[in-house]
Every structure is written in structure tokens, then in C-alpha cells.
XYZ file of C-alpha atoms in Angstrom:
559
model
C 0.000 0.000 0.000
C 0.602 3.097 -0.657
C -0.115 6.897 -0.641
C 0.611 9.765 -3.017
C 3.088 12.807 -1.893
C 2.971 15.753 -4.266
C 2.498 19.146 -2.189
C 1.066 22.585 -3.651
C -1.670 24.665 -4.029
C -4.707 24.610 -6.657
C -3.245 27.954 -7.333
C 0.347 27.415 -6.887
C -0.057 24.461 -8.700
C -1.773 25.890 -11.570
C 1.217 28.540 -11.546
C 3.904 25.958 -11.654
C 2.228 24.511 -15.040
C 3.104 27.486 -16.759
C 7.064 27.510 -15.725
C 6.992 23.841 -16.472
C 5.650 24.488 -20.249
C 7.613 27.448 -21.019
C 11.267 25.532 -19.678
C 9.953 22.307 -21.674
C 8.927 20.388 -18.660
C 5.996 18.934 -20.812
C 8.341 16.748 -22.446
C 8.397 12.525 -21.956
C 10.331 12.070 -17.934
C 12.673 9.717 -18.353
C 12.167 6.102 -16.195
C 15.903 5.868 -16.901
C 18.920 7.998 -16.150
C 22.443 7.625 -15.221
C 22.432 4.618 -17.462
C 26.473 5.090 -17.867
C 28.252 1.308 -16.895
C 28.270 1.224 -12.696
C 30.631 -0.072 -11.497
C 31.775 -2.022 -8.596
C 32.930 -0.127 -5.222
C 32.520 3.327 -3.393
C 30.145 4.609 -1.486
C 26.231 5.370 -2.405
C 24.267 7.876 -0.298
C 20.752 8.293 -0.038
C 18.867 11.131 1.562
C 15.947 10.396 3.242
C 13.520 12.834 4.564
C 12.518 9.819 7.636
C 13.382 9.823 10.512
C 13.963 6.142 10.936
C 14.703 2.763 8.780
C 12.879 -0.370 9.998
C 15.321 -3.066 9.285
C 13.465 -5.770 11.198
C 11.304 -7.935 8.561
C 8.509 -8.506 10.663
C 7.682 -5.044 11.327
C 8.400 -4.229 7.440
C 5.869 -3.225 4.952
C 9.236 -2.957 2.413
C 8.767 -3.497 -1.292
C 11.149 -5.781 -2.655
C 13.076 -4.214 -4.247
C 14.024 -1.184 -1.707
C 16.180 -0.914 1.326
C 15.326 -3.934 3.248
C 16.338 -6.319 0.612
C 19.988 -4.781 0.790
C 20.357 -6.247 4.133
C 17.417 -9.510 4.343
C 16.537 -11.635 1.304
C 13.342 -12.729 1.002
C 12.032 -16.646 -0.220
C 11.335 -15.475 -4.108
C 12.754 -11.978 -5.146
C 11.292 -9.468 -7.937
C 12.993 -9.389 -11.585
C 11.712 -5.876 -13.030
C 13.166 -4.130 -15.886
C 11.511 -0.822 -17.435
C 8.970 -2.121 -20.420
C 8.696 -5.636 -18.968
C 6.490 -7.014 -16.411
C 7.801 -7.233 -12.693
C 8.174 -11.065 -12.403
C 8.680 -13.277 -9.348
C 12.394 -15.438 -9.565
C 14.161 -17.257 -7.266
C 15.600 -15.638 -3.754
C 17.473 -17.438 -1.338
C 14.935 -20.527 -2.238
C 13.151 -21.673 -5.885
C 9.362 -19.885 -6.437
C 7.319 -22.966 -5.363
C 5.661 -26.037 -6.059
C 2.023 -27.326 -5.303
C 0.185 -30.628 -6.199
C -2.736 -29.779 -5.182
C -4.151 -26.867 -6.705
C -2.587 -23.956 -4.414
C -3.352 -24.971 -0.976
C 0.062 -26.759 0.170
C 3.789 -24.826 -1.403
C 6.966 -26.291 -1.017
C 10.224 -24.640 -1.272
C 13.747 -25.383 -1.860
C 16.321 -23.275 -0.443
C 19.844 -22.965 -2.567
C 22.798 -25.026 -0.675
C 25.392 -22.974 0.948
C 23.800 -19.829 1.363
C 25.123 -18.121 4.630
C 24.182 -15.644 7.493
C 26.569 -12.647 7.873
C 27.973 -14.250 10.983
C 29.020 -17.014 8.762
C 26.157 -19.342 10.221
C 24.236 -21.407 7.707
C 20.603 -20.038 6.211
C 18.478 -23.246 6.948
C 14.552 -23.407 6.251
C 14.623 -23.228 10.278
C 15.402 -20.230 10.081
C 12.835 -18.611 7.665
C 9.907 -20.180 10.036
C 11.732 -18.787 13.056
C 11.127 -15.428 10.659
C 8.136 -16.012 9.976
C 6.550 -16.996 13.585
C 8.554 -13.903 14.541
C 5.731 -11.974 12.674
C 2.935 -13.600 14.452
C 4.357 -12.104 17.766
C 2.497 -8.965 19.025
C 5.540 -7.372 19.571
C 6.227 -7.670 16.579
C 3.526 -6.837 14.052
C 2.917 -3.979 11.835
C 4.414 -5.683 8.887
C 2.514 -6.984 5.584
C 0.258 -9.452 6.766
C -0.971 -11.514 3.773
C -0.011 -15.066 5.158
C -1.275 -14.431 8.825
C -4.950 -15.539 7.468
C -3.617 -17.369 4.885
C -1.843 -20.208 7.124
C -3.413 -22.820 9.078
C -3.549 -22.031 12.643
C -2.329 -18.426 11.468
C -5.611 -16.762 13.323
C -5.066 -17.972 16.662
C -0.768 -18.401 16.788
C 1.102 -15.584 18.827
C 4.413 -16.424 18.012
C 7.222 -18.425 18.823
C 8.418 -16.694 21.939
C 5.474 -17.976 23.839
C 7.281 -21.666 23.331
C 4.523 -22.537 20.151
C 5.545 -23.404 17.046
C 3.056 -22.994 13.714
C 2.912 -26.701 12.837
C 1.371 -25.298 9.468
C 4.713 -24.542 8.366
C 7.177 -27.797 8.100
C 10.795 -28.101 7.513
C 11.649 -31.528 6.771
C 15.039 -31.099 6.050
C 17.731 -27.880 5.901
C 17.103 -26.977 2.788
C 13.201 -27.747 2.475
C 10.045 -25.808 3.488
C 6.401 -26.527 3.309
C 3.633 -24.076 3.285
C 0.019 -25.497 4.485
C -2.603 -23.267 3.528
C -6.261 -22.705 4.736
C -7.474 -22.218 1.295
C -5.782 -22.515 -2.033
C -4.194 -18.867 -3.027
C -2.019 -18.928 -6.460
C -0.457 -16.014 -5.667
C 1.348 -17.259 -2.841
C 5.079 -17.250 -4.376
C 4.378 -13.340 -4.147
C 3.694 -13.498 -0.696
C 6.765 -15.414 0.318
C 8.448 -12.498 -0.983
C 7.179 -9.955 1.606
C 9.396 -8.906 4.641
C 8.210 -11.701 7.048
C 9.584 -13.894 4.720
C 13.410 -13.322 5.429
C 14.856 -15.794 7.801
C 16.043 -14.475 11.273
C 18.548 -17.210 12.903
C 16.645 -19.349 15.272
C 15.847 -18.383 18.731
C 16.953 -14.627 18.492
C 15.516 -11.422 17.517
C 13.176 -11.192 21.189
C 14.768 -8.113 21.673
C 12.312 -4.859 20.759
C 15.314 -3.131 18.490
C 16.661 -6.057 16.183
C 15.832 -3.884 13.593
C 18.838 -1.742 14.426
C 21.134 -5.007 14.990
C 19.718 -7.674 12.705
C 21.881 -10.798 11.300
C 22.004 -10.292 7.442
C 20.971 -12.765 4.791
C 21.746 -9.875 1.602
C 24.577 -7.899 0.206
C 25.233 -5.511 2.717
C 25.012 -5.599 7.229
C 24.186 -2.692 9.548
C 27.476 -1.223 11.020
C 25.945 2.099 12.981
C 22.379 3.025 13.378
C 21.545 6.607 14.881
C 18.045 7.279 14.527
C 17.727 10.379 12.685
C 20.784 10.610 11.374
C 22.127 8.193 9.365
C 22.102 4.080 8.737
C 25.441 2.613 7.730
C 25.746 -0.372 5.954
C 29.058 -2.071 4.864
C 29.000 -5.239 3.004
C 28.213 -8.776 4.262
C 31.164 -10.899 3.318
C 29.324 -13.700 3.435
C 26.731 -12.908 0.917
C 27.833 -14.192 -2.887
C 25.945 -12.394 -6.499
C 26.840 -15.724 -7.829
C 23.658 -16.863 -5.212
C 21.490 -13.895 -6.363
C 19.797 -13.171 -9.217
C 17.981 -9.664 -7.809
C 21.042 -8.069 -6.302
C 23.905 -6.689 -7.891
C 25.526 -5.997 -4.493
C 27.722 -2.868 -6.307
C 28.762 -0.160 -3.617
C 30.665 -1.092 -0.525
C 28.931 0.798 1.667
C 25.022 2.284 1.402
C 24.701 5.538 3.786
C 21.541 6.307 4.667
C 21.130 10.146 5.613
C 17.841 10.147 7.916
C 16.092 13.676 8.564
C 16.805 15.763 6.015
C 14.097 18.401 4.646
C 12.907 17.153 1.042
C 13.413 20.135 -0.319
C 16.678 20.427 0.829
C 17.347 17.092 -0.177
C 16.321 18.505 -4.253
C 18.864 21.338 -3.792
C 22.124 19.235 -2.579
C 21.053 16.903 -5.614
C 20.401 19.947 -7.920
C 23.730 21.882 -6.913
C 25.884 17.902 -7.485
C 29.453 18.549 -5.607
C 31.176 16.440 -3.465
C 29.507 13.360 -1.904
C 26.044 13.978 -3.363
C 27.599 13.280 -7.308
C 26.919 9.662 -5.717
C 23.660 9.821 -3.941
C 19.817 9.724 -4.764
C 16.968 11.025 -2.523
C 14.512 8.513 -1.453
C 11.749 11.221 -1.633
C 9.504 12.697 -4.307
C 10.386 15.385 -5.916
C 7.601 17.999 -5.710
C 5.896 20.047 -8.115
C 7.303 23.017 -7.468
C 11.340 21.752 -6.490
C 10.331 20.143 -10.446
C 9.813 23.739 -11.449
C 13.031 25.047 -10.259
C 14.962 21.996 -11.627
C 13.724 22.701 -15.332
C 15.898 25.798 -15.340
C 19.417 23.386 -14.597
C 19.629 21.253 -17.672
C 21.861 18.983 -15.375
C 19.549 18.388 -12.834
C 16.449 18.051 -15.278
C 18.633 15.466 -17.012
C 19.088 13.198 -13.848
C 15.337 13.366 -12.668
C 13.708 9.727 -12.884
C 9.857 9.978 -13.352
C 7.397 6.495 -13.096
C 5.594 5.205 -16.146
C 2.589 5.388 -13.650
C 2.031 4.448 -9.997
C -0.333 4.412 -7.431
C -4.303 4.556 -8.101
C -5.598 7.709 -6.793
C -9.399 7.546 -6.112
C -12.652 8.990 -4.556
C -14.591 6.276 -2.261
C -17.703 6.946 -1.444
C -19.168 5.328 1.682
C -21.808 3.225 0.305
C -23.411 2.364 3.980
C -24.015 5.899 4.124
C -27.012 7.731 2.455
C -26.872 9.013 -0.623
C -24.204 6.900 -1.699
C -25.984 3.739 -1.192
C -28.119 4.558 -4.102
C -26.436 3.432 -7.235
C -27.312 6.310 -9.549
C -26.263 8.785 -7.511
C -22.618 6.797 -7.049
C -22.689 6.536 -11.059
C -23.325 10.234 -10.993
C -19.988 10.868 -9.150
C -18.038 9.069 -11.817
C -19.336 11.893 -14.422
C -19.025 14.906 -12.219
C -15.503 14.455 -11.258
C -13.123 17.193 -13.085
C -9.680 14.591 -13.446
C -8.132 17.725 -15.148
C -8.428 19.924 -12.527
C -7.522 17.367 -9.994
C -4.045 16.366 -12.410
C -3.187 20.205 -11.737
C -3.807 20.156 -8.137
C -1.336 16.919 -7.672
C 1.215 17.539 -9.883
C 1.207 21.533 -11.588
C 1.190 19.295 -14.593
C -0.989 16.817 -16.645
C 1.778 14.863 -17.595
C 3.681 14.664 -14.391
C 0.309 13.709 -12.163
C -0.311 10.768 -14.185
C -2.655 9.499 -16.648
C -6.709 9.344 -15.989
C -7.308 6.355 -14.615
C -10.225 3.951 -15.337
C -9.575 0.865 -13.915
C -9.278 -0.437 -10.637
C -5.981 -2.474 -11.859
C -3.061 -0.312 -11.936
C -0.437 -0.155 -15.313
C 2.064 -2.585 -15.656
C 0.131 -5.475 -14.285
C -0.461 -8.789 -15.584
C -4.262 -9.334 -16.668
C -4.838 -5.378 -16.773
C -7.675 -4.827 -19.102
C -8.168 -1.132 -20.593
C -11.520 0.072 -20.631
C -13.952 2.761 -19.565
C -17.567 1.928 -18.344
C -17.690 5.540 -17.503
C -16.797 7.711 -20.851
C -16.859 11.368 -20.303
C -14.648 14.383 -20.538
C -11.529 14.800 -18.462
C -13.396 17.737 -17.095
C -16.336 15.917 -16.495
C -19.672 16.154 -17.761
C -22.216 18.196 -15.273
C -25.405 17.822 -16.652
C -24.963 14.119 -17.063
C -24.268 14.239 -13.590
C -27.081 16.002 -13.149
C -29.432 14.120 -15.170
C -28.685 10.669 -13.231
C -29.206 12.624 -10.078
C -32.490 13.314 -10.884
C -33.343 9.823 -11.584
C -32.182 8.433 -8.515
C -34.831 11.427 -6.743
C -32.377 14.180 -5.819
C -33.666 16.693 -9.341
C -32.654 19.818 -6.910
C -28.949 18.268 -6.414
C -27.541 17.099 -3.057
C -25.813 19.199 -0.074
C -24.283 18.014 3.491
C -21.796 15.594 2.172
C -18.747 15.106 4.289
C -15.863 14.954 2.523
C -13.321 13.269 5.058
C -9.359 14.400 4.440
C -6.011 13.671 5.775
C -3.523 17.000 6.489
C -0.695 17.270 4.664
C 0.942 15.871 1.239
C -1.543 18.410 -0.601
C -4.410 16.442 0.338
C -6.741 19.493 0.660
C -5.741 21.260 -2.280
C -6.282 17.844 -4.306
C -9.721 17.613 -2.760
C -10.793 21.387 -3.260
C -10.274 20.334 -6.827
C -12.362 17.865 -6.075
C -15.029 19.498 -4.203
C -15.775 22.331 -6.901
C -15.934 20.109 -9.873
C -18.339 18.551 -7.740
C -20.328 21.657 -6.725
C -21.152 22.249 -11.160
C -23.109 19.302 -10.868
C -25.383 20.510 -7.744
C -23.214 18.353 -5.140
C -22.191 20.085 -2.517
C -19.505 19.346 0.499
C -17.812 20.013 3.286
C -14.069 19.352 3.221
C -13.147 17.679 6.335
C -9.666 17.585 7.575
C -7.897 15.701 10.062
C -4.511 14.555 10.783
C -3.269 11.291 9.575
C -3.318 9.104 12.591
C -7.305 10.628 13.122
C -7.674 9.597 9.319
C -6.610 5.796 10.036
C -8.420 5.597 12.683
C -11.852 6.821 11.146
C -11.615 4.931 7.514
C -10.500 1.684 8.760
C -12.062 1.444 12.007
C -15.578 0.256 12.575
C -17.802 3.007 12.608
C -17.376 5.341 8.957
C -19.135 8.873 9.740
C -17.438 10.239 6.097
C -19.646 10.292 3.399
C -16.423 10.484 1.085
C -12.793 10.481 1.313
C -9.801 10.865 -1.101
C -7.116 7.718 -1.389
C -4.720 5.911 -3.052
C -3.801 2.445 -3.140
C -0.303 0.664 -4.714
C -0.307 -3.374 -4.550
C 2.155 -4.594 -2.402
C 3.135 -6.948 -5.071
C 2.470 -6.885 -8.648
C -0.621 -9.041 -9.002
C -4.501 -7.758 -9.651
C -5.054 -9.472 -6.216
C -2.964 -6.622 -4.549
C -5.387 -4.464 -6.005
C -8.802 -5.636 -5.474
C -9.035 -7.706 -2.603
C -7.679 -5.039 0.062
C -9.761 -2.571 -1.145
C -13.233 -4.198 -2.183
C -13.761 -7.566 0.321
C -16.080 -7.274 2.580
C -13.528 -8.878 5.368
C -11.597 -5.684 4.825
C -14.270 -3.223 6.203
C -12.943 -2.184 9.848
C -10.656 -3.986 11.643
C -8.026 -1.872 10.417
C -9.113 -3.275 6.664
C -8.639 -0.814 3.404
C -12.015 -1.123 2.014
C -12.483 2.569 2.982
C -15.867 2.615 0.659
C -17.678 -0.070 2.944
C -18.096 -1.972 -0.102
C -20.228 -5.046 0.570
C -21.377 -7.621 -2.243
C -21.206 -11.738 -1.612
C -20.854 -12.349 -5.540
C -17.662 -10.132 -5.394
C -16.693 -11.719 -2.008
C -17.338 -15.740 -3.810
C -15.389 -14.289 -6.827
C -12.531 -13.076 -4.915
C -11.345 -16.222 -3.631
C -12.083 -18.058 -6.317
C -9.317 -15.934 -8.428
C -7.356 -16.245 -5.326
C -7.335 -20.016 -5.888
C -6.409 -19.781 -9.261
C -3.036 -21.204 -9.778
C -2.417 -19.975 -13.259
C -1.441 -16.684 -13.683
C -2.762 -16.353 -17.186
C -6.530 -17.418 -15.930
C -6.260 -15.781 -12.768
C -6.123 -12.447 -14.669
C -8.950 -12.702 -16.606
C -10.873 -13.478 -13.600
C -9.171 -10.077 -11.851
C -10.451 -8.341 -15.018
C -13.532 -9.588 -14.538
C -14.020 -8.407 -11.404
C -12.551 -4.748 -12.241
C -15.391 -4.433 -14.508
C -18.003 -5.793 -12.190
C -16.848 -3.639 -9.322
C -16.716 -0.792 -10.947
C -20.170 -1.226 -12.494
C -21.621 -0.742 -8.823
C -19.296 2.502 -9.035
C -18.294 2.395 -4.809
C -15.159 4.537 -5.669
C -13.980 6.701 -8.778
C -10.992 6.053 -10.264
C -9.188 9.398 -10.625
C -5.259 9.017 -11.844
C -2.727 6.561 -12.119
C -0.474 8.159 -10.131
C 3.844 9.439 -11.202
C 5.926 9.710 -8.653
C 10.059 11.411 -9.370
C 13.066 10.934 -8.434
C 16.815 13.090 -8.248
C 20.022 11.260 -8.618
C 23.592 12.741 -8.427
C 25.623 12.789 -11.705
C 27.627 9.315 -10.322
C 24.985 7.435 -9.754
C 24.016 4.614 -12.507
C 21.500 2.441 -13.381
C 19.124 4.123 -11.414
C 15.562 3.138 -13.446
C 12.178 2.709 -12.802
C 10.305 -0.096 -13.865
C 6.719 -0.583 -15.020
C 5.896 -1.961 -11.378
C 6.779 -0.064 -8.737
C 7.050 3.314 -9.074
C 10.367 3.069 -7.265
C 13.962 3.406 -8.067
C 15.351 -0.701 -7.855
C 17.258 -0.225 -5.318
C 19.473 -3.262 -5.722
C 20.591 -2.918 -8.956
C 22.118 0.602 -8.509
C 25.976 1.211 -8.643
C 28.498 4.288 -8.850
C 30.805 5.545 -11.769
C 33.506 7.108 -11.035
């Protein structure tokens, strides 16, 4: 999961377009840059506008590709290029066998991998990993297999003395998955953070995440909250035993608590140690702006293909929006234009309109549109469904629930007065973002709509539908922020949740895009961009289709 970051005003925003155009900031972003040969050695840097780095894998929510997975490995890794599809390849084990139809996986782990203490990486020690997660201690990590395993629902961990007998290691090298139900995507799950192995019988303590044993290329040598994360390289680690890393730089320095905007000028400006660092960060609309001007800089920003799915929900428990027509109305009144300008200063940069619930770059994606209008919407359609479903003199009173910061209000006042030309009127709520979680994934939903967005944690249709659209994700802390209830979707769900091949499993995702959307709970507003700002000695720095991330662990140094 994710969440969109570009900051601005409507009317800053709307000012920034016009610098962008006239320095030529319309043109194609690259997904590439510093493509020159890296080489191997030296020191990368990257500035981070966090405070912290979680480096314990049960607590993790890390994409694959990112920092954890310079320091854990993971069962099955990612293998993403930009203009291919993100596939899922062998990690420290193979990506998974079942006989019988998705419900039990077995794994084999590669001989002679090793621990950065020079122990040996047994199958013991992913379980020990993964009943780590289980722990309460220790949660707040992608969950996925918690459910998924037998006995997952009731098991607390292994520090209680319980092991999950759902998960069997026969032999070193050997580990077998027993499921509740079948779920074909499961060799994407197993390459989540739970999934790297901690050694057997430690990480109790609350800060193994600054400490942890290492399974990748690199080990933490000094952690300082809010200042920086060293890493220097595990010797023990081998690329001839890892198809996803390429293990480059000697050391990766994180710099922790830096302003982002900051971070854009150090990159900009390119002397000294930033010529080989990249800023974890977006860049902004309006640091994009002021980079346009340096041909160097505009040369080593890194924009996404597309991203995140930015979208409206409207809280179908909640009158009006349990009436169909008037939820069908939404989809025409919606400006996207005006909403592109508010999250980006530019069209091009915000992302493309978006309408599908399956985000670019994922297999089974389906275009189409069951809504066709105008990217400024069409009012009077609007209108003219609103007066079928008994509201001919418009609607007022709506709450329109949404989070502080990250240009969230701005993005909804586009929003709100598109709205408002269609006779729909409402009240921008705003709250900050621990009040927000709290009130959209909790069990009582006062909102009558809220702005979101949503990237998969992994790069299957599943990611995208089932957190957002199951009825077992309403409350509870669950995603379905629309309150989105229908058994047929529910039946369907797991049913392309069983389906081992990928090929067929996709057209049932597509499927259910379509018949989702056709009950219109949310409106799909952009696929979201998100840039990045590299240093002039930084190479192979890319973006794939899926994520919208820099890879991480595939970028080196020239000198």
C-alpha cells in the first residue's frame, strides 16, 4: 500500500504549469537515467527525509526491491526491468511447487547460502522469521499469510514456546507451506518482509531492527536514529547466489532527517559526496519547477511510467451513496483535469486518468472505460442521473473526510468544486493522519467520502482488489475505505485467489474490475507518477513498469 506525496496549491499548482511548459517540462520524464556502466565499489548515499529505517522484517511493509532487501533476502525476489512485467524469480529458495491446486507450497532453499555471521541459512530459520511476525511485539508488517496459514488466526508467536505446525521443515534446505485455502499467488507473498529468515531463537529483543543478522549484500554497522544508517558489506553474501542483487557499492549511507526540499537542492547543486547519492523522496511540483531551469539536474530526474491509483470512495453504507445512480453520478461529475493540476502543476507529471481499478504494468490489466466522459467531467450528465435516482434539486451536506498534509486538501478542493457544477455540494473535512486511520478503517465510517490511493504490495490484480473491495476488509483496520459489501464479489474473490495460473487468474481479476466498478463504490481518478533526483555518479538508477520506485538493488556508482 501506498499513498501519493505531491504538495502545492490549486493555485500554486496551476502557476507551476506554466514555468513547467515554457522551460519544456511537458516533455516525456525519463524512467531511466544515469544509465552510464556502474561499477563495482565506493560509497552510495541516499537522503531520506525519515526519521527512521525499519530493518526488522517482521515489522516491514518494504517493497522488494528497496532498502530492506539490501540487508534480508526474502524466499522469491522481484525481476523488473523498465517495459517488462515485474516477475517473481528465485531468492534465497526456488518460487514454489504445489500438487494440489494452491493450498500446500513447497520450497527449496539454494545449498550454501550463509548468514553474515558465517552461520548457515536453513529453512529453520525462515519459520523462526516467519513466527517472529505472528508475535504482538512484533507486528505492523505486511500481513498476507497471517490468514492465509493454518492455525495463522489464533498463533502468537514463537516466543510464547509454540511453534506454527502449518509450516514444516523436513530437512535444511526444504520448506512446506500449508494453507487454509488454495491462493495462487502465494510465491508473491513469500516475498514480503516476514519472509526473510532471522537465525533461530533470536531477535526477542524490541530493536533487532537496528542489529539484525544479514541474509543480503550488505550488514548494519551504525544506526543513529535520525541521522544516518550505515551499511558495509556482508562478506558472506555471494551475487553468484542472487539473481535480484547486484551488491555494487561497498557501503550504502543512509542520511535520515533531512528536509525534502533540501534534499532537491544538494542533488540539484551535485558537488562532493552527493555526485553519488539519490533522494529517497519525491520530488515535488514546485522543487520540479526550479529543476527545469538546470539542464543537469532536469537530465538526472527519474519519473514512473505510472504508480499508485488515486481515487474517490464513497461510503456506500451511508445515504446518498448507497443509491447506485447517484454513485454513477460521481463518476461523471468528477473534473480529473483539474484534480491532475492540483497533484502535480502538470498533466503529464500527475499521471494518466485512470479507469480501472488495476493499476499499469500489471499482468491481466484490461483497458476500458464503463464511464466515458470528458476529463473535465460532464455536469449535466451528472445532473441528469441525479435526478433519476430522486435528488432533481442536487444534493448538499456531504462530508468529505481528508487527511492533512501531502496536498491532500488542495487535491480535494479540486475535487469538491468540480463537484459543486453538478449541484453536489460538500464540506471538506480535515484531520490529521493518525485521526484519518483511525476513522476509515475502524468500525464506525461517519465520512460520506474520502480521497485515497492504493499501490499493490506486489504486482498481481489481487494486490489491487481484494484489500480494497472484500467485505472482510471493512474495519478492523481493513482498506475497504468505501464499505463496499457484495457476496458475488466476495465468492469471486477467492475463487481468483485459488487460481493457480497466472494467465486465468487475470482474466478473472479483469472480470471483477469491470463488475466492481459497475456498482461505481469509488472513482478512479489518476494513475499516479511519482520522481526521483540522482547525483551525476549514480548509474542504473531506473524505474520499472511496477513499482514506481527506483530498484534499489541494482544501482551502482561511476567514477
Amino acid at each position: 500500500m501506498t499513498t501519493s506525496r505531491p504538495l502545492g496549491a490549486v493555485a500554486v499548482a496551476t502557476a507551476i504549469t506554466l514555468v513547467l511548459a515554457a522551460c519544456g517540462a511537458n516533455d516525456q520524464p525519463a524512467t531511466q537515467a544515469g544509465s552510464d556502466k556502474a561499477e563495482r565499489g565506493g560509497t552510495l548515499r541516499i537522503l531520506s527525509d525519515g526519521q527512521t529505517l525499519n530493518y526488522d522484517p517482521a515489522k516491514s511493509s518494504n517493497l522488494a526491491i528497496t532498502s530492506l532487501a539490501l540487508v534480508h533476502r526474502r524466499l522469491t525476489g522481484w525481476l523488473n526491468k523498465p517495459g517488462e512485467q515485474t516477475k517473481v524469480v528465485p531468492d534465497l529458495a526456488d518460487t514454489g511447487k504445489t500438487t494440489d491446486g494452491g493450498k500446500t507450497w513447497t520450497f527449496k532453499l539454494q545449498d550454501g547460502l550463509k548468514f553474515s555471521d558465517g552461520s548457515p541459512i536453513t529453512s529453520a530459520d525462515v519459520k523462526w522469521g516467519i513466527e517472529r511476525s505472528f508475535a504482538p511485539a512484533f507486528s505492523g508488517g505486511l500481513g498476507y499469510h497471517k490468514q492465509l496459514l493454518e492455525g495463522g488466526g489464533d498463533y502468537r508467536g514463537p516466543f510464547e514456546g509454540a511453534e506454527l505446525k502449518s509450516i514444516e521443515t523436513p530437512d535444511n534446505t526444504t520448506i512446506t507451506f500449508h494453507l487454509a485455502r488454495p491462493y495462487g499467488d502465494w510465491p508473491w507473498v513469500v516475498s514480503t518482509p516476514a519472509f526473510a529468515p532471522v537465525p533461530k531463537g533470536k531477535g526477542a529483543e524490541p530493536d533487532y531492527g537496528e542489529h539484525p543478522v544479514a541474509s543480503g549484500p550488505y550488514q548494519i554497522t551504525k544506526y543513529q536514529k535520525g541521522v544516518e544508517a550505515h551499511l558495509t558489506r556482508n562478506t558472506n553474501w555471494s551475487t553468484d547466489k542472487d539473481q535480484v542483487r547486484a551488491g555494487l557499492p561497498d557501503e550504502v549511507v543512509f542520511q535520515l532527517g533531512q528536509d525534502a526540499s533540501v534534499i532537491s537542492q544538494r542533488l540539484a547543486a551535485d558537488s562532493g559526496d552527493d555526485k553519488f547519492a539519490f533522494g529517497s523522496s519525491f520530488v515535488s511540483p514546485a522543487q520540479l519547477a526550479q529543476l527545469s531551469s538546470n539542464p543537469s539536474a532536469k537530465s538526472r530526474v527519474v519519473t514512473s511510467k505510472s504508480g499508485a491509483l488515486a481515487y474517490l470512495s464513497l461510503n456506500t453504507t451511508k445515504a446518498p451513496f448507497d443509491n447506485l445512480k447517484v454513485r454513477q453520478a460521481i463518476q461523471y461529475a468528477v473534473d480529473r483535469t483539474s484534480f491532475q493540476i492540483a497533484s502535480a502543476g502538470n498533466a503529464d507529471l500527475a499521471g494518466a486518468v485512470a479507469t480501472t481499478l488495476i493499476t499499469e504494468g500489471i499482468e491481466g490489466r484490461e483497458k476500458f472505460d464503463l464511464y466515458p466522459t470528458q476529463p473535465a467531467g460532464e455536469p449535466e450528465k451528472a445532473k441528469k442521473l441525479l435526478a433519476e435516482a430522486g435528488f432533481p434539486n442536487g444534493i448538499t451536506g456531504l462530508d468529505f473526510l481528508v487527511q492533512q498534509g501531502n496536498n491532500f486538501p488542495e487535491k480535494a478542493q479540486s475535487l469538491q468544486a468540480s463537484l459543486a457544477k453538478a449541484g453536489i455540494q460538500a464540506t471538506i473535512r480535515t484531520v490529521d493522519g493518525d485521526s484519518y486511520q483511525t476513522e476509515t478503517t475502524g468500525e464506525k465510517a461517519d465520512y460520506s467520502l474520502t480521497l485515497s490511493s492504493w499501490q499493490p504490495d506486489f504486482p498481481s490484480a489481487n494486490s489491487n482488489i481484494q484489500p480494497l473491495f472484500a467485505s472482510s476488509e471493512i474495519g478492523n483496520g481493513g482498506y475497504n475505505v468505501s464499505r463496499y459489501r457484495n457476496p458475488e464479489v466476495d465468492k469471486a474473490i477467492e475463487e481468483a485467489q485459488a487460481t493457480v495460473d497466472p494467465v486465468e487468474a487475470g482474466k478473472k481479476w479483469a472480470a471483477l474490475d469491470k463488475k466492481i466498478l459497475g456498482d461505481a463504490p469509488i472513482v478512479p481518478l489518476i494513475y499516479t507518477r511519482n520522481s526521483f533526483l540522482h547525483g551525476s555518479k549514480v548509474a542504473n538508477f531506473f524505474i520499472a513498469d511496477f513499482p514506481a520506485y527506483p530498484n534499489y538493488l541494482q544501482v551502482g556508482l561511476t567514477k
